[in-house]
PDB file of C-alpha atoms and ligand atoms in Angstrom:
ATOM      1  CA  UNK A  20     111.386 119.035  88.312  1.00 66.00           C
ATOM      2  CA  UNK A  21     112.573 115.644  89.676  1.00 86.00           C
ATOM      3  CA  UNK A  22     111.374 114.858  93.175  1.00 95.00           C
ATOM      4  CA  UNK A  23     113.812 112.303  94.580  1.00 96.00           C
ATOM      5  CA  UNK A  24     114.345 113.369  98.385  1.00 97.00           C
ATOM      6  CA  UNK A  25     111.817 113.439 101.358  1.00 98.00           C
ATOM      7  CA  UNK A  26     111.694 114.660 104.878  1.00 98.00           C
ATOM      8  CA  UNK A  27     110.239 112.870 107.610  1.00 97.00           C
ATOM      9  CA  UNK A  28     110.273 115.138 111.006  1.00 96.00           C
ATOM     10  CA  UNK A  29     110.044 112.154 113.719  1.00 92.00           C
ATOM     11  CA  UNK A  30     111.525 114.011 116.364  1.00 85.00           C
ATOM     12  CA  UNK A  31     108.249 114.255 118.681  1.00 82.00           C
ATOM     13  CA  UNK A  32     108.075 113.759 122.081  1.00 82.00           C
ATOM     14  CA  UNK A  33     104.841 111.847 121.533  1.00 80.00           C
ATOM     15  CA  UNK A  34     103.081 112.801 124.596  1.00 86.00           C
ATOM     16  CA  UNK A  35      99.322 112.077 123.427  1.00 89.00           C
ATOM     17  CA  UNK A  36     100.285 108.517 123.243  1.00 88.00           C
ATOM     18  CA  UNK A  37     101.701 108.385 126.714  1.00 92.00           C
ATOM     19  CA  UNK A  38     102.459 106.110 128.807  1.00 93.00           C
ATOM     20  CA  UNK A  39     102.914 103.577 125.329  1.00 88.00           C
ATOM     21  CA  UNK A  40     105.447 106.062 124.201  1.00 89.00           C
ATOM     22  CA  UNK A  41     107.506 106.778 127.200  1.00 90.00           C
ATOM     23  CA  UNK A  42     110.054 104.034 125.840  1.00 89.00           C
ATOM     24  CA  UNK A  43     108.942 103.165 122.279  1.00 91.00           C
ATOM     25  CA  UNK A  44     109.131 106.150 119.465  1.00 92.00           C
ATOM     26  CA  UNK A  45     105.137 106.803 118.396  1.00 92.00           C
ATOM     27  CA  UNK A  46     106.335 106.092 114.839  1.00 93.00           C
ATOM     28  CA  UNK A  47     106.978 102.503 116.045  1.00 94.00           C
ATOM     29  CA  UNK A  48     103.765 101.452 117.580  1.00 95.00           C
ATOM     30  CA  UNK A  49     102.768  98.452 115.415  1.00 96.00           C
ATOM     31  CA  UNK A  50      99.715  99.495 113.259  1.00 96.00           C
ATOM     32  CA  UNK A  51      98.412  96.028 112.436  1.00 96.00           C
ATOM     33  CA  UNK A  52     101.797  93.928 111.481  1.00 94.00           C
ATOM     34  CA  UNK A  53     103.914  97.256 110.859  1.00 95.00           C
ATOM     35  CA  UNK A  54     105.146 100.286 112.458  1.00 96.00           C
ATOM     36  CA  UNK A  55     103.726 103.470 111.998  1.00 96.00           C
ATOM     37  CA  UNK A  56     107.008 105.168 110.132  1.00 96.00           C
ATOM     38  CA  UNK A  57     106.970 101.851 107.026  1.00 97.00           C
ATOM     39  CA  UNK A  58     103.675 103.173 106.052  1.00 97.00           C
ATOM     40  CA  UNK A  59     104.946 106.824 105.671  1.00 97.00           C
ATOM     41  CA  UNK A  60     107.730 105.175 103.652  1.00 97.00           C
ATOM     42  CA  UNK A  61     106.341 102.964 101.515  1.00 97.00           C
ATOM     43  CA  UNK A  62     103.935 105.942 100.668  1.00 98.00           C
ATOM     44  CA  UNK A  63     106.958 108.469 100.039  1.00 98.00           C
ATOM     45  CA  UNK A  64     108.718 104.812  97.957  1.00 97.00           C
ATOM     46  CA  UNK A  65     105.585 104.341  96.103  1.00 97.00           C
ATOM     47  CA  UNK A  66     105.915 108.294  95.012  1.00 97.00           C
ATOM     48  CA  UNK A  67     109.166 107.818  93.391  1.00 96.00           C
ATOM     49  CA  UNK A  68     111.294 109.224  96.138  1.00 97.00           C
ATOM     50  CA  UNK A  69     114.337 107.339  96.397  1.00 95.00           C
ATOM     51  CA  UNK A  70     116.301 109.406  99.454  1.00 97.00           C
ATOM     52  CA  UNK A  71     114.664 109.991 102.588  1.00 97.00           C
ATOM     53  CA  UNK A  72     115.884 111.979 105.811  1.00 97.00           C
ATOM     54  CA  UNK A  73     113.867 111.130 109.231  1.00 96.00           C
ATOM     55  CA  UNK A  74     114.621 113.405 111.672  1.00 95.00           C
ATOM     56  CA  UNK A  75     114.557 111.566 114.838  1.00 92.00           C
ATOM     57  CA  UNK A  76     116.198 112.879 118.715  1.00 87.00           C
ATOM     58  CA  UNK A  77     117.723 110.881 121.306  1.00 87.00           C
ATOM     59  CA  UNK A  78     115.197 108.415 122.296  1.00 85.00           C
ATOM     60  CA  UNK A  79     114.554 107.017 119.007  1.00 86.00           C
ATOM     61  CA  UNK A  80     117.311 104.712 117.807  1.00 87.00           C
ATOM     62  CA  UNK A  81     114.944 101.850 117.821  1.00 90.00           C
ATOM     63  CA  UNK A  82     113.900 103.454 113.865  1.00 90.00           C
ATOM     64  CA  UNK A  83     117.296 103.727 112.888  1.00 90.00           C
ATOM     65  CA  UNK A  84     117.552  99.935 113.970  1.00 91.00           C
ATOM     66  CA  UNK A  85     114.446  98.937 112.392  1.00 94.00           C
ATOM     67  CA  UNK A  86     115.707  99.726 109.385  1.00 93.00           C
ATOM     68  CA  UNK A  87     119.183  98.147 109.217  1.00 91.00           C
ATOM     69  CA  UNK A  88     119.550  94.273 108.408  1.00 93.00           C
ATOM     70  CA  UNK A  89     119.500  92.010 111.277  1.00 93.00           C
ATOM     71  CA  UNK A  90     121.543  88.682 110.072  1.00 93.00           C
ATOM     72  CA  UNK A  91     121.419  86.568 113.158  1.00 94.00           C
ATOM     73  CA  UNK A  92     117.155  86.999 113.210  1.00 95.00           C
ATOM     74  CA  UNK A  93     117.511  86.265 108.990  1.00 95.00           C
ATOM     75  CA  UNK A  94     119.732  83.287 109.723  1.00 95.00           C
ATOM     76  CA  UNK A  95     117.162  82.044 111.948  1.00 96.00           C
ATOM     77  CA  UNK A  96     114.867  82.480 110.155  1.00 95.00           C
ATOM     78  CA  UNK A  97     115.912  80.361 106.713  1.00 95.00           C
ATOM     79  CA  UNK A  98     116.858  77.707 108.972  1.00 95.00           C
ATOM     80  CA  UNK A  99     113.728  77.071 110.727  1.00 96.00           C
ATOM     81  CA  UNK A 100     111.821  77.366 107.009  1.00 95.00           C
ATOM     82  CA  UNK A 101     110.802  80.965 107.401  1.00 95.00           C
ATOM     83  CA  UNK A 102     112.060  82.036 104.101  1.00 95.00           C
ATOM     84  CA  UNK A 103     109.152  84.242 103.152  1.00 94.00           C
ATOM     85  CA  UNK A 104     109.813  86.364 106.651  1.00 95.00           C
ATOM     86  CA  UNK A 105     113.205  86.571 106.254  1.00 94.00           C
ATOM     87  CA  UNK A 106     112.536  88.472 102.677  1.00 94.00           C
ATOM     88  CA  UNK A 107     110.453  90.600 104.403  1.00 94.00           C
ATOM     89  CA  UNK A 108     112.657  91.772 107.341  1.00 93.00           C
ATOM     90  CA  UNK A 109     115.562  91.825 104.688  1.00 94.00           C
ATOM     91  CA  UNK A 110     113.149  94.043 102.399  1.00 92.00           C
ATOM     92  CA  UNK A 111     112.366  96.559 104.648  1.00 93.00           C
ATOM     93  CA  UNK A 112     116.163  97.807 105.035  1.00 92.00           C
ATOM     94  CA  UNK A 113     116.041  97.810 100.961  1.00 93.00           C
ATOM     95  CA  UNK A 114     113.193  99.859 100.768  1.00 93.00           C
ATOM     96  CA  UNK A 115     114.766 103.306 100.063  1.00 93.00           C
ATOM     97  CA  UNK A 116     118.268 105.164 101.091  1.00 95.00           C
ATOM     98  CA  UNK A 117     117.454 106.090 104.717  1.00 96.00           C
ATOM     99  CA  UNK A 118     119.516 108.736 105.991  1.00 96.00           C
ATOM    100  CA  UNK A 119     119.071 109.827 109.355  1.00 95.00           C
ATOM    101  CA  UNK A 120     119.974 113.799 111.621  1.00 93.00           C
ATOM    102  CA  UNK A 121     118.762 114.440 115.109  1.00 89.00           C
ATOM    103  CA  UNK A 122     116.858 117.736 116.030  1.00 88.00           C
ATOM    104  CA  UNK A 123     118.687 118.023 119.281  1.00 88.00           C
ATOM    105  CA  UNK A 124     116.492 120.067 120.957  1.00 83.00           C
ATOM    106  CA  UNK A 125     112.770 120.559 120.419  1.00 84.00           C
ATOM    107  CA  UNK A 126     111.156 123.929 118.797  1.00 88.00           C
ATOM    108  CA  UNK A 127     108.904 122.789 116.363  1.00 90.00           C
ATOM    109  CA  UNK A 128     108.340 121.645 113.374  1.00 94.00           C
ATOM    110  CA  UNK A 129     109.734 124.565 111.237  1.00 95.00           C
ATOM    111  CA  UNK A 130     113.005 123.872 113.542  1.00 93.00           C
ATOM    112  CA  UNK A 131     112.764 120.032 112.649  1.00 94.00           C
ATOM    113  CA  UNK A 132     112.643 120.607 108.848  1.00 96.00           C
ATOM    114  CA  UNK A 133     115.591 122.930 108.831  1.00 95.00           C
ATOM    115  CA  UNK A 134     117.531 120.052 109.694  1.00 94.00           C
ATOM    116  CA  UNK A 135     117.197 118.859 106.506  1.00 96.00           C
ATOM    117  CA  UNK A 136     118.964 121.818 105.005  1.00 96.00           C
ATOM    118  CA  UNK A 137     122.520 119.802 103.677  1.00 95.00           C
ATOM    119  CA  UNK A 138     120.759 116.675 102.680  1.00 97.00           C
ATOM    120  CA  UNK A 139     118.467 118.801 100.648  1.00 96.00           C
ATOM    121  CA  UNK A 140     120.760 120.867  98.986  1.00 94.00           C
ATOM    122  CA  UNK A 141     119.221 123.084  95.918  1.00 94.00           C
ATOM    123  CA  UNK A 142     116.541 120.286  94.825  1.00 95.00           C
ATOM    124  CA  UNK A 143     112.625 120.452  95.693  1.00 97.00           C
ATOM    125  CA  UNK A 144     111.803 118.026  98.400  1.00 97.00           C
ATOM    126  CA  UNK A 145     108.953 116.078  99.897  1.00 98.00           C
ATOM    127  CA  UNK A 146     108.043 116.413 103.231  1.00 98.00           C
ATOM    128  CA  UNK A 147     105.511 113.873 105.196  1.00 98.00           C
ATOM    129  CA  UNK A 148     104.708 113.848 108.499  1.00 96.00           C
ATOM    130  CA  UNK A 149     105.133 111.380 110.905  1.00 91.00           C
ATOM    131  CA  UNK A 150     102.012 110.958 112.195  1.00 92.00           C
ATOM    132  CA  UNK A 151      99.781 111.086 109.464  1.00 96.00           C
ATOM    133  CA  UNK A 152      99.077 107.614 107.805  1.00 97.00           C
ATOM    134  CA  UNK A 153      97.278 107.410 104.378  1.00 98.00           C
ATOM    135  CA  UNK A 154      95.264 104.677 103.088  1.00 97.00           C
ATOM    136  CA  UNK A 155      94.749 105.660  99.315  1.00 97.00           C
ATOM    137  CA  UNK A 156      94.690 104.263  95.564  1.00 96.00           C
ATOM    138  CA  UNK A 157      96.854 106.539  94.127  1.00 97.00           C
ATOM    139  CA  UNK A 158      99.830 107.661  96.864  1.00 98.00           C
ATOM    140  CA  UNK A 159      98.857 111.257  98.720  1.00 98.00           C
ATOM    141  CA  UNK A 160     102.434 111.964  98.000  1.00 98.00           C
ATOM    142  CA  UNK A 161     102.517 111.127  94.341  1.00 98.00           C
ATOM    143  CA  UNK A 162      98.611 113.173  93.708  1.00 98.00           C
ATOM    144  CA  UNK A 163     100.459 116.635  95.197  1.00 98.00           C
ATOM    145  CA  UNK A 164     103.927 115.951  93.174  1.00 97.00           C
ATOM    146  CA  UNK A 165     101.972 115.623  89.689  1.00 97.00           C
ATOM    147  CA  UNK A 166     100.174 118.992  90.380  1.00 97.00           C
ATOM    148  CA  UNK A 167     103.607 120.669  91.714  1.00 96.00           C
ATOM    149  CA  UNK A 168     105.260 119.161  88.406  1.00 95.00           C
ATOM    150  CA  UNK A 169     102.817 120.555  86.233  1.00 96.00           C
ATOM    151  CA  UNK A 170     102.078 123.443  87.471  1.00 96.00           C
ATOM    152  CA  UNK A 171     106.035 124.448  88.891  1.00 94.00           C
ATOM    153  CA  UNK A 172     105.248 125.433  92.718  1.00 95.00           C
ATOM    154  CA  UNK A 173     105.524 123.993  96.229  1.00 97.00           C
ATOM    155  CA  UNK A 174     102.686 122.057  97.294  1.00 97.00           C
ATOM    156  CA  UNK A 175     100.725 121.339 100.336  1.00 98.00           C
ATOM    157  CA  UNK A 176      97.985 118.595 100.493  1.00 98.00           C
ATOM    158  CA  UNK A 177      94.750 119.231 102.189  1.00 98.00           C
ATOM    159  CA  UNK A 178      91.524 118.035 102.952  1.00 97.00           C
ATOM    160  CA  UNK A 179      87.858 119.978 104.424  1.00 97.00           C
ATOM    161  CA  UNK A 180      87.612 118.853 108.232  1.00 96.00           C
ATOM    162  CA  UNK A 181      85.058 120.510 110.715  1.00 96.00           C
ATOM    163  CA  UNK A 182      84.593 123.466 112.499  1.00 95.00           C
ATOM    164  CA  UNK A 183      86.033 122.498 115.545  1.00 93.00           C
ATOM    165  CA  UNK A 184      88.776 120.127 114.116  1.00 94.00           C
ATOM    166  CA  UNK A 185      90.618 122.678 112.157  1.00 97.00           C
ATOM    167  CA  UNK A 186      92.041 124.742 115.653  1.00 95.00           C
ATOM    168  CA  UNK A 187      94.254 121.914 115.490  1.00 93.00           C
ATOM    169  CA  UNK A 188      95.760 122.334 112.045  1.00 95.00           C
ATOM    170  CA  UNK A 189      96.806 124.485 109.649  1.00 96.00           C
ATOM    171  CA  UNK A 190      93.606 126.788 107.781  1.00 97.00           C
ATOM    172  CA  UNK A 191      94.733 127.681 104.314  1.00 98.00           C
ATOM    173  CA  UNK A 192      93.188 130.560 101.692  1.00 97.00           C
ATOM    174  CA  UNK A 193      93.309 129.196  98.198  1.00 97.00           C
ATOM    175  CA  UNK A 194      91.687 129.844  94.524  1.00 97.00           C
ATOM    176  CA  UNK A 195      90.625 127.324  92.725  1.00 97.00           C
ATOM    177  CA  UNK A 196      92.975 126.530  89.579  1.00 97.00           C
ATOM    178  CA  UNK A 197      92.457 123.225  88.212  1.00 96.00           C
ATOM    179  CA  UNK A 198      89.973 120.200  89.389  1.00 96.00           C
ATOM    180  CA  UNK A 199      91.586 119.073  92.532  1.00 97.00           C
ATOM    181  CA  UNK A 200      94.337 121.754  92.803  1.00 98.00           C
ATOM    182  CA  UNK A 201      93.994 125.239  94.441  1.00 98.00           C
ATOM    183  CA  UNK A 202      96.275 128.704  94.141  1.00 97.00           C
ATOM    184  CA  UNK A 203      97.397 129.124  97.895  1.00 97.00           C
ATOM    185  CA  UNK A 204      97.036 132.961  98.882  1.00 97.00           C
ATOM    186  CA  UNK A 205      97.582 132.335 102.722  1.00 97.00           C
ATOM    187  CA  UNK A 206      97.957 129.984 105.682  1.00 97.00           C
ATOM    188  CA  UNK A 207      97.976 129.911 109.440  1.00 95.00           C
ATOM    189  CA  UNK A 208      98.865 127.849 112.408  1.00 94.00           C
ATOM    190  CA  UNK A 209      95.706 126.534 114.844  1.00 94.00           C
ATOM    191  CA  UNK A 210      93.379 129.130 114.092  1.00 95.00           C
ATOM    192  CA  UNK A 211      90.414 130.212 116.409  1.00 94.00           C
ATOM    193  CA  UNK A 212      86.923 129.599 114.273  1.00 95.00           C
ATOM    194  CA  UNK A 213      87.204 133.789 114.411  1.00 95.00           C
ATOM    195  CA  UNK A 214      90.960 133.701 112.514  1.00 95.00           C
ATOM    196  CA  UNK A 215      90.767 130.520 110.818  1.00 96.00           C
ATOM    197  CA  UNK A 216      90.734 131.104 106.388  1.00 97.00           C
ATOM    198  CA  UNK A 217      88.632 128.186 105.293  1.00 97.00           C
ATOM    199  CA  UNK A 218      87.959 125.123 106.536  1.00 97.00           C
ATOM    200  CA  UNK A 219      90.769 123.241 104.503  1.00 98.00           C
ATOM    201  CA  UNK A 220      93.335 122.475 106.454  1.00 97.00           C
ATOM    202  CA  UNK A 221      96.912 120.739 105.323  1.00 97.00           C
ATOM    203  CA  UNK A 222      97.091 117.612 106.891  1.00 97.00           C
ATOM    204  CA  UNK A 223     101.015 116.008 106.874  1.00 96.00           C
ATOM    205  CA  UNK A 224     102.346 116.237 103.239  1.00 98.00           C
ATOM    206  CA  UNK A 225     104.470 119.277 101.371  1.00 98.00           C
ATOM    207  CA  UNK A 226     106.658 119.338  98.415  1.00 98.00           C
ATOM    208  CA  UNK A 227     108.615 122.756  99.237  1.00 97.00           C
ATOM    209  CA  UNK A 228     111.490 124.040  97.369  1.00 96.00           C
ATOM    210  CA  UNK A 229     114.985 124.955  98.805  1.00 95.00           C
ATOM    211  CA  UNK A 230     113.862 128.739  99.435  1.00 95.00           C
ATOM    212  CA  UNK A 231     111.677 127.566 102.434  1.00 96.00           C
ATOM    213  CA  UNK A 232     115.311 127.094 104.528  1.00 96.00           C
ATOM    214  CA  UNK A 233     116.511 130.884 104.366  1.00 95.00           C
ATOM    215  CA  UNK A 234     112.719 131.791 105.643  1.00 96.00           C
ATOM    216  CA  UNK A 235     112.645 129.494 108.241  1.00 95.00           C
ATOM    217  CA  UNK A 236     115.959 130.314 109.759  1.00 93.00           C
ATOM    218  CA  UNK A 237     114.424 133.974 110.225  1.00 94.00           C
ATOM    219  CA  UNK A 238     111.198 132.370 111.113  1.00 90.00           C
ATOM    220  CA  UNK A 239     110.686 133.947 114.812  1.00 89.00           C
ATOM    221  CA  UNK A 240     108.757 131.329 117.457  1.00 86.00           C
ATOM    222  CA  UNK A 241     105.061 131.601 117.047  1.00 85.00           C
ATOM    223  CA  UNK A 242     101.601 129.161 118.013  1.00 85.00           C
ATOM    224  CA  UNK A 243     103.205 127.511 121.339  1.00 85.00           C
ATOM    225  CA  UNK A 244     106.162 129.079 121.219  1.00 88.00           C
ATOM    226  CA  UNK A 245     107.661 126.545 118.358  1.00 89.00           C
ATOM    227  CA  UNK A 246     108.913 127.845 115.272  1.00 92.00           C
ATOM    228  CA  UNK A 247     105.934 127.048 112.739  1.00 92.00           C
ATOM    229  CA  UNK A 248     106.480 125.585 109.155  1.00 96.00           C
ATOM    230  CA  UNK A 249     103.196 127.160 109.065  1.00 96.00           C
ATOM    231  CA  UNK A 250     104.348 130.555 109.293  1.00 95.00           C
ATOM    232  CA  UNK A 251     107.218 129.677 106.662  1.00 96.00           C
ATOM    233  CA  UNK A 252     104.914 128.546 104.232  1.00 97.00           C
ATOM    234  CA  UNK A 253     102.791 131.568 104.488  1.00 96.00           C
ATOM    235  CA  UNK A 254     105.757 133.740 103.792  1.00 96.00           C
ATOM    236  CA  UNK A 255     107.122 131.340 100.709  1.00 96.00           C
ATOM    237  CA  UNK A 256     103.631 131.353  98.945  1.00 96.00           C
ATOM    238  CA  UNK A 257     103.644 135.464  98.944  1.00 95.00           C
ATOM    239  CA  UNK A 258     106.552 135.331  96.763  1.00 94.00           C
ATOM    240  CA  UNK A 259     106.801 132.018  95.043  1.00 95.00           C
ATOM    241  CA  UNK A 260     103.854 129.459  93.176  1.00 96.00           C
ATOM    242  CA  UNK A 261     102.198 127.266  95.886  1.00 97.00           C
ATOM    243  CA  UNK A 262      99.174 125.105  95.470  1.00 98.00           C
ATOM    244  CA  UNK A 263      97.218 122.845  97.683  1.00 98.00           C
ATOM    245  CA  UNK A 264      96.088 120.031  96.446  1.00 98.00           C
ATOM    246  CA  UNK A 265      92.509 118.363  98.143  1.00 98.00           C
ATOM    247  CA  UNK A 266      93.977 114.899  97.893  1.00 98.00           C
ATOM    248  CA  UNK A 267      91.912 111.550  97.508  1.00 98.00           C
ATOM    249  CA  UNK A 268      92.229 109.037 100.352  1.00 97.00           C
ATOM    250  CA  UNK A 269      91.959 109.090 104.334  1.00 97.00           C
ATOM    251  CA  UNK A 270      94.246 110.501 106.356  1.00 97.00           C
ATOM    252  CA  UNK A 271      94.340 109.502 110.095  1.00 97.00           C
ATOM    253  CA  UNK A 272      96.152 111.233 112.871  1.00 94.00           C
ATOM    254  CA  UNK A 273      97.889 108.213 114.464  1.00 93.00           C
ATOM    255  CA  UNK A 274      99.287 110.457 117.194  1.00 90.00           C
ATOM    256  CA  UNK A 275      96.508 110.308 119.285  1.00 91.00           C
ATOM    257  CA  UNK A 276      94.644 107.401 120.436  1.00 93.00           C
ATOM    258  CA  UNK A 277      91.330 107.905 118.860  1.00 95.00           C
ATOM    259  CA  UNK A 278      93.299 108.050 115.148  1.00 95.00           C
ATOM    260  CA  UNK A 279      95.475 105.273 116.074  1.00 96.00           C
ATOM    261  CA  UNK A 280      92.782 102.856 116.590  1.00 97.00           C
ATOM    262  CA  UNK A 281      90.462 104.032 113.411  1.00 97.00           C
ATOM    263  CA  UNK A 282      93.808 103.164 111.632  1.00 97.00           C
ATOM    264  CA  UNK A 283      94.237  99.996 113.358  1.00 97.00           C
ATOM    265  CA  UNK A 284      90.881  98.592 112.437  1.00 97.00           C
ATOM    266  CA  UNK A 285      90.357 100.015 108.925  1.00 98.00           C
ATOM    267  CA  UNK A 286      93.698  98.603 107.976  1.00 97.00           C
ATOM    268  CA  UNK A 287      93.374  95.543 109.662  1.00 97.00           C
ATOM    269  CA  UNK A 288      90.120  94.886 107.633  1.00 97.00           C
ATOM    270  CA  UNK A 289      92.583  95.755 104.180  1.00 95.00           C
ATOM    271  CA  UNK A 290      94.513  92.662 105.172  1.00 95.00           C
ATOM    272  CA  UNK A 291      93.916  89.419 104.042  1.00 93.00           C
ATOM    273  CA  UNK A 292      95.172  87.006 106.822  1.00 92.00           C
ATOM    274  CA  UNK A 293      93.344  88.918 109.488  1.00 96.00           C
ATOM    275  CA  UNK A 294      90.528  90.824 107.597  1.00 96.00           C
ATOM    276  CA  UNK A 295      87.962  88.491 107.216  1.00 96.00           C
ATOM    277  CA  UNK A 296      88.459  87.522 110.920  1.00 97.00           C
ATOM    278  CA  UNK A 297      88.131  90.997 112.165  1.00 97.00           C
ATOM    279  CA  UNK A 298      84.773  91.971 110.148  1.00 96.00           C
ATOM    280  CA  UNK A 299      82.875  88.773 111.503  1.00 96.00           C
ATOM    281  CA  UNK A 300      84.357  89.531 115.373  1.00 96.00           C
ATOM    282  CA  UNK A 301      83.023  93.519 114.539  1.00 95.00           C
ATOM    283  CA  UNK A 302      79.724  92.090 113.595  1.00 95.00           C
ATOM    284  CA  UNK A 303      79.311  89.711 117.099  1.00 94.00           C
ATOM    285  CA  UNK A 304      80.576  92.245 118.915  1.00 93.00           C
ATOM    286  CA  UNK A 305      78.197  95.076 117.875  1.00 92.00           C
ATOM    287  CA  UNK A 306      75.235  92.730 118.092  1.00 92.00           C
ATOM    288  CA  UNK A 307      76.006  92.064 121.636  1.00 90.00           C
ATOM    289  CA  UNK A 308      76.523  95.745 122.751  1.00 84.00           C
TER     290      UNK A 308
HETATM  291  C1  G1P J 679     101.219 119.825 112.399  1.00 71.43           C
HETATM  292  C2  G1P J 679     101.331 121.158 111.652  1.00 71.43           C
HETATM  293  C3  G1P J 679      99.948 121.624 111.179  1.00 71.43           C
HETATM  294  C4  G1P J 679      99.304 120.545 110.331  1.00 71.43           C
HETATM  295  C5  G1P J 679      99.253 119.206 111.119  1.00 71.43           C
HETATM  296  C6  G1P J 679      98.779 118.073 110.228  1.00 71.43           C
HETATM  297  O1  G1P J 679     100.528 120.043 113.612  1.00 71.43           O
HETATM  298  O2  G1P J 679     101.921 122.132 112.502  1.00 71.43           O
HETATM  299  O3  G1P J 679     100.086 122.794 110.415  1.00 71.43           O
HETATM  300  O4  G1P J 679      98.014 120.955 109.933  1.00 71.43           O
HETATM  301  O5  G1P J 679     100.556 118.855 111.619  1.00 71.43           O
HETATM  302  O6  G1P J 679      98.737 116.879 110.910  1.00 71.43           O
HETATM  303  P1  G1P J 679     100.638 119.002 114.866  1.00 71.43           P
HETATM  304  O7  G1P J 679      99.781 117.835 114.510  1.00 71.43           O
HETATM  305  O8  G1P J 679     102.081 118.649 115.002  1.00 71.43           O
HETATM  306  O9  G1P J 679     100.112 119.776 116.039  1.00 71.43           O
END
């Protein structure tokens, strides 16, 4: 079982990063030198996917244009000396085969995925979420596609989180199987501590095969009134293999501000030109608060 497609549902209104958002897609705020959505990709990229779908709305062009080449900036560019930049804004259109469908109107992310239904055709698929940047040694992406390889199931990726963080995810019931990878018996959508499975919750990355489209299309609304992967998954893994897998690395929610800026700092201390820099100006400033 070749994975070579993913699914990245960017069609979010982004309202817990207002007002930054009102005219810039969340998945382009610059985290350090990049936007948010080249992380996702290079992840999915360094996984061995080769065809990727975003799924983007009306107000988001400025991705599809981000990823095209832009010849009169590259010209520039190489004139003026700038050859290593140009290579870099050439490289990011090269990265992968982006393809690109609009959910054209909002109800969820179940909705959003089922847009992905002809690109997909009858192959298994990634799916990575927007939102949720990794910083890792071995891809998130890659560590759930080995176990879903060897062990022939959808896969979900999760991680322990606290007692009051996991209302806002999904809580999944699972068996241990193997080291790292779990049998998943169960999931559901923003439980209350009473409803809630376990504290695992799946946070932003699924290999799922084709079979999750037929549920979803019969997949009534539910949490919020938006038609849940969620409550797709939890039908799928009744009748078909599905593991989660408690992946290594950090995941942060860049949707909201608090995750945004642990990602900004932690990954500006990863890079070299500005790394250094930042840990000294950390250091004064904490010694002067
Ligand atoms: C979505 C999913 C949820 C998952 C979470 C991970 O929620 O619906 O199941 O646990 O992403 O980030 P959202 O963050 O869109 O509310």
């Amino acid at each position: 079982m070749k994975i070579r497609k993913a699914v990245i549902p960017a069609a979010g209104l982004g309202t817990r990063m207002l007002p930054a958002t009102k005219t810039v897609p969340k998945e382009m705020l610059p985290l350090v030198d990049k936007p948010v959505i080249q992380y996702i990709i290079e992840e999915a990229v360094a996984s061995g996917i080769e065809d990727i779908l975003i799924v983007t709305n009306r107000a988001k062009s400025a991705m599809d244009d981000y990823f095209d080449y832009y010849p009169e900036l590259e010209h520039t560019l190489l004139r003026t000396g700038k050859d290593d930049m140009a290579h870099v804004v050439r490289g990011v259109a090269d990265m992968a085969n982006i393809f690109y469908v609009r959910q054209k109107e909002t109800h969820g992310l179940g909705h959003a995925v089922c847009r992905a239904r002809r690109f997909v055709g009858d192959e298994p698929f990634a799916v990575l979420l927007g939102d949720d940047v990794m910083m890792y040694e071995k891809p998130v992406l890659r560590q759930l596609i080995d176990a879903a390889e060897k062990f022939s199931g959808s896969a979900i990726g999760v991680q322990q989180v606290s007692d009051q963080a996991i209302s806002s995810y999904s809580s999944v019931k699972m068996r241990p199987l193997e080291g790292r990878v779990y049998d998943v018996l169960d999931l559901n959508e923003k439980p209350t501590q009473e409803e809630k499975f376990s504290n695992y919750a799946v946070l932003g990355r699924y290999i799922l095969t084709p079979d999750i489209f037929d549920i979803l299309e019969k997949t009534p609304a539910g949490r919020n009134g938006e038609i849940q992967l969620t409550d797709g998954l939890a039908q799928l893994c009744k009748t078909n293999r599905m593991l989660a897998v408690d992946f290594e690395g950090r995941r942060y929610d860049t949707g909201n501000l608090k995750g945004f800026l642990e990602a900004t700092v932690d990954f500006a201390l990863q890079t070299p030109d500005v790394g250094p820099w930042l840990r000294d100006f950390i250091k004064e400033k904490a010694e002067s608060l």
